[in-house]
Coordinates of C-alpha atoms and ligand atoms in Angstrom, one line a residue:
M1 CA 0.1 0.4 0.0
S2 CA 1.6 3.5 -1.0
P3 CA 1.6 5.9 1.9
R4 CA -0.6 8.3 2.5
R5 CA -0.7 11.5 1.3
R6 CA 0.5 13.8 3.6
I7 CA -1.1 17.7 3.3
L8 CA -0.9 20.9 5.5
V9 CA -4.7 22.9 5.2
T10 CA -4.4 26.7 6.7
A11 CA -6.6 29.0 7.4
F12 CA -6.9 32.4 8.9
A13 CA -8.0 34.0 12.4
P14 CA -10.5 36.2 11.9
F15 CA -9.5 40.1 11.4
G16 CA -11.0 43.5 11.0
T17 CA -14.1 43.8 11.7
W18 CA -15.3 40.2 11.2
E19 CA -16.1 37.4 13.8
R20 CA -15.6 34.8 12.0
N21 CA -13.2 34.2 9.1
A22 CA -14.7 32.2 6.1
S23 CA -11.5 30.3 5.6
Q24 CA -11.8 28.6 8.8
L25 CA -15.7 27.6 8.0
C26 CA -14.1 26.6 5.5
L27 CA -11.8 24.6 6.7
E28 CA -14.2 23.2 9.2
N29 CA -16.4 22.8 6.8
L30 CA -13.6 20.2 4.5
L31 CA -12.2 18.0 7.5
P32 CA -15.2 15.4 7.3
L33 CA -14.9 15.0 3.6
L34 CA -11.5 14.4 3.2
S35 CA -11.5 10.0 3.5
D36 CA -8.3 8.7 5.7
E37 CA -5.9 7.8 2.8
Y38 CA -4.8 11.6 3.5
E39 CA -2.8 13.0 6.4
I40 CA -4.2 16.4 7.4
T41 CA -2.6 18.9 9.4
Q42 CA -4.6 21.7 9.5
R43 CA -3.2 25.3 11.5
V44 CA -5.2 28.2 11.4
Y45 CA -2.7 31.6 12.0
P46 CA -3.3 34.6 12.9
V47 CA -3.6 37.7 10.4
E48 CA -0.3 39.5 11.2
F49 CA 2.7 40.0 9.3
A50 CA 5.7 39.3 11.5
A51 CA 3.7 36.3 13.4
A52 CA 2.7 34.4 10.7
R53 CA 5.7 33.5 9.0
P54 CA 7.5 31.8 11.5
L55 CA 4.5 29.5 11.8
L56 CA 4.3 29.6 7.9
E57 CA 8.0 28.7 7.4
S58 CA 8.0 26.4 10.5
D59 CA 4.7 24.3 9.2
L60 CA 6.4 23.5 5.9
R61 CA 9.4 22.3 7.1
L62 CA 7.5 19.1 7.5
N63 CA 7.7 18.4 4.1
F64 CA 4.0 18.5 3.5
D65 CA 2.8 16.8 -0.6
L66 CA 1.0 20.3 -0.4
A67 CA 0.1 23.0 2.0
I68 CA -3.3 24.5 0.7
H69 CA -3.4 27.5 2.0
L70 CA -7.5 29.3 2.5
G71 CA -8.2 32.6 2.7
Q72 CA -11.4 35.0 2.7
A73 CA -11.8 36.9 -0.1
H74 CA -15.3 39.5 0.9
N75 CA -15.6 40.9 -2.5
T76 CA -15.7 37.7 -5.1
S77 CA -18.6 34.8 -5.6
R78 CA -16.7 32.6 -6.9
I79 CA -13.7 30.4 -5.4
R80 CA -10.5 32.1 -6.4
L81 CA -7.4 30.0 -7.5
E82 CA -4.4 32.3 -7.0
A83 CA -1.9 32.2 -9.5
V84 CA 0.1 35.2 -8.7
G85 CA 2.5 36.0 -5.0
L86 CA 4.0 39.6 -4.9
N87 CA 6.8 40.3 -3.2
V88 CA 4.5 43.0 -1.5
G89 CA 3.0 43.7 1.6
A90 CA 0.6 46.6 3.1
V91 CA -1.6 46.5 5.4
P92 CA -5.7 47.7 4.9
G93 CA -6.3 51.3 5.1
R94 CA -3.0 52.3 5.4
S95 CA -1.0 55.0 2.9
D96 CA 0.7 54.0 -0.6
S97 CA 3.5 55.1 1.4
D98 CA 2.9 52.3 3.8
M99 CA 3.5 49.3 1.3
F100 CA 6.2 47.2 1.9
G101 CA 9.2 44.1 0.7
L102 CA 7.9 40.9 2.0
V103 CA 11.7 39.6 1.1
T104 CA 14.1 42.1 1.0
D105 CA 16.1 41.3 -2.4
G106 CA 13.3 38.7 -2.9
P107 CA 12.5 38.2 -6.7
A108 CA 9.2 40.7 -7.6
A109 CA 6.6 37.6 -7.7
Y110 CA 6.3 33.7 -8.1
Q111 CA 4.3 32.3 -9.8
S112 CA 2.1 28.9 -9.1
A113 CA 2.7 25.8 -11.5
L114 CA 0.0 23.5 -10.6
P115 CA -2.5 23.3 -13.9
L116 CA -4.4 25.9 -11.8
S117 CA -7.1 26.6 -15.2
Q118 CA -7.9 23.1 -15.4
W119 CA -8.9 22.7 -11.8
A120 CA -11.0 25.9 -12.0
D121 CA -12.9 24.2 -14.9
R122 CA -13.1 21.1 -13.1
L123 CA -14.6 22.8 -10.0
R124 CA -17.0 24.2 -12.5
E125 CA -18.0 21.6 -13.8
H126 CA -19.1 20.5 -10.8
G127 CA -21.4 23.7 -10.2
I128 CA -18.5 25.1 -8.2
P129 CA -18.0 28.3 -9.1
A130 CA -14.2 29.4 -9.4
Y131 CA -12.2 31.1 -11.1
V132 CA -8.1 31.9 -11.7
S133 CA -7.1 34.9 -9.6
Y134 CA -3.6 36.5 -10.7
H135 CA -4.2 38.8 -7.8
A136 CA -3.8 37.9 -4.6
G137 CA -4.1 41.4 -3.1
T138 CA -0.9 42.6 -0.8
Y139 CA -2.9 41.2 2.7
L140 CA -1.5 37.8 4.4
C141 CA -3.1 36.1 2.1
N142 CA -1.1 36.9 -0.6
A143 CA 2.2 37.8 2.0
T144 CA 2.0 33.3 1.8
L145 CA 1.3 32.6 -1.1
Y146 CA 4.9 34.6 -1.4
W147 CA 7.3 33.5 1.6
A148 CA 5.5 29.7 0.7
H149 CA 7.5 29.9 -2.4
H150 CA 9.8 31.8 -1.3
F151 CA 10.8 29.2 1.0
L152 CA 10.5 26.2 -0.5
E153 CA 13.0 27.7 -3.3
L154 CA 15.3 28.4 -0.6
N155 CA 14.9 24.8 0.8
P156 CA 14.7 22.4 -2.5
E157 CA 15.1 19.7 -0.1
L158 CA 11.3 19.8 0.6
R159 CA 8.8 17.6 -2.1
T160 CA 5.5 20.6 -0.8
Q161 CA 3.4 21.9 -3.4
V162 CA 1.4 25.4 -2.5
C163 CA -1.9 26.5 -3.7
F164 CA -3.7 29.4 -2.8
I165 CA -7.7 29.9 -2.7
H166 CA -9.7 33.1 -1.4
V167 CA -12.7 31.6 -0.5
P168 CA -16.2 33.7 -0.9
I169 CA -17.5 34.9 3.1
D170 CA -20.2 32.2 4.2
I171 CA -23.9 33.7 4.5
S172 CA -23.4 33.1 8.2
Q173 CA -21.5 36.0 8.6
V174 CA -23.0 38.8 7.2
A175 CA -26.6 37.1 7.3
G176 CA -27.2 39.8 10.7
L177 CA -25.5 42.6 8.2
P178 CA -27.9 45.7 6.8
G179 CA -26.4 45.9 3.2
D180 CA -25.1 42.9 0.1
Y181 CA -22.4 40.5 0.3
L182 CA -21.3 38.2 -2.4
T183 CA -21.3 35.0 -1.0
L184 CA -20.7 31.7 -1.6
P185 CA -21.9 28.3 1.6
S186 CA -19.4 27.8 3.4
R187 CA -20.3 23.7 2.4
M188 CA -19.5 24.7 -0.9
T189 CA -16.5 25.9 -0.9
A190 CA -15.4 23.4 1.3
E191 CA -16.3 21.3 -1.4
A192 CA -14.2 22.6 -3.7
V193 CA -11.3 22.4 -1.7
A194 CA -12.3 18.8 -1.0
R195 CA -12.1 17.7 -5.1
L196 CA -9.2 20.1 -5.8
I197 CA -7.3 17.6 -3.4
T198 CA -8.8 14.2 -5.1
I199 CA -7.6 15.6 -9.2
W200 CA -3.8 16.8 -7.3
A201 CA -4.0 13.3 -6.3
G202 CA -5.4 11.7 -9.1
D203 CA -2.9 13.8 -11.6
A204 CA 0.0 13.2 -9.0
S205 CA -0.5 9.4 -8.9
Ligands
PCA1 N1 -7.9 37.2 4.0 C1 -7.0 38.5 3.7 C2 -6.4 38.0 4.8 C3 -7.3 37.6 6.0 C4 -8.0 36.4 4.9 O1 -8.4 35.4 5.1 C5 -6.3 38.0 2.5 O2 -7.3 38.6 1.7 O3 -5.2 38.8 2.4

């Protein structure tokens, strides 16, 4: 029997005015969907530049087969498979002059080597709205994508493939708020991630 594939799945803690983070809701709904053919390690990172990076790097040192990083995007109703991480960080609400580089002398960007457009097609075939995004923003989600690629570049003995997925907010997060919001049920975002794991495992075998 082949060894169980080891997968790291990370989400983010609530931030700003949000009481929950859609990525955490996705993670909670995902775990029961996964068969025990995978060995899953789950983490929830703080939404802080200084605190998140060392946690991410110490997790990546554990040399998973796949690292799936999940983050919340409040401005979409589709699953966003993030293709590019930029070497730029910013705290929301601050001015342009507060932008900073994530890694001194690091490359301007990393691009995912995974077949994200095929994966988005496969999700849509199953009725799940999804697309490939080429801009993950400039906050912790972009930083996680960039740092993960950079760390793996510097540590070529690690075999981990990295995927960053932005998930829309869940209706439960906004049901009590006035106004209209773009949402997608966490049950569906979790189904999307479960399907992507199956597709990835099929591609890798
Ligand atoms: N979303 C933010 C940071 C944490 C999260 O869940 C982002 O898109 O960068």
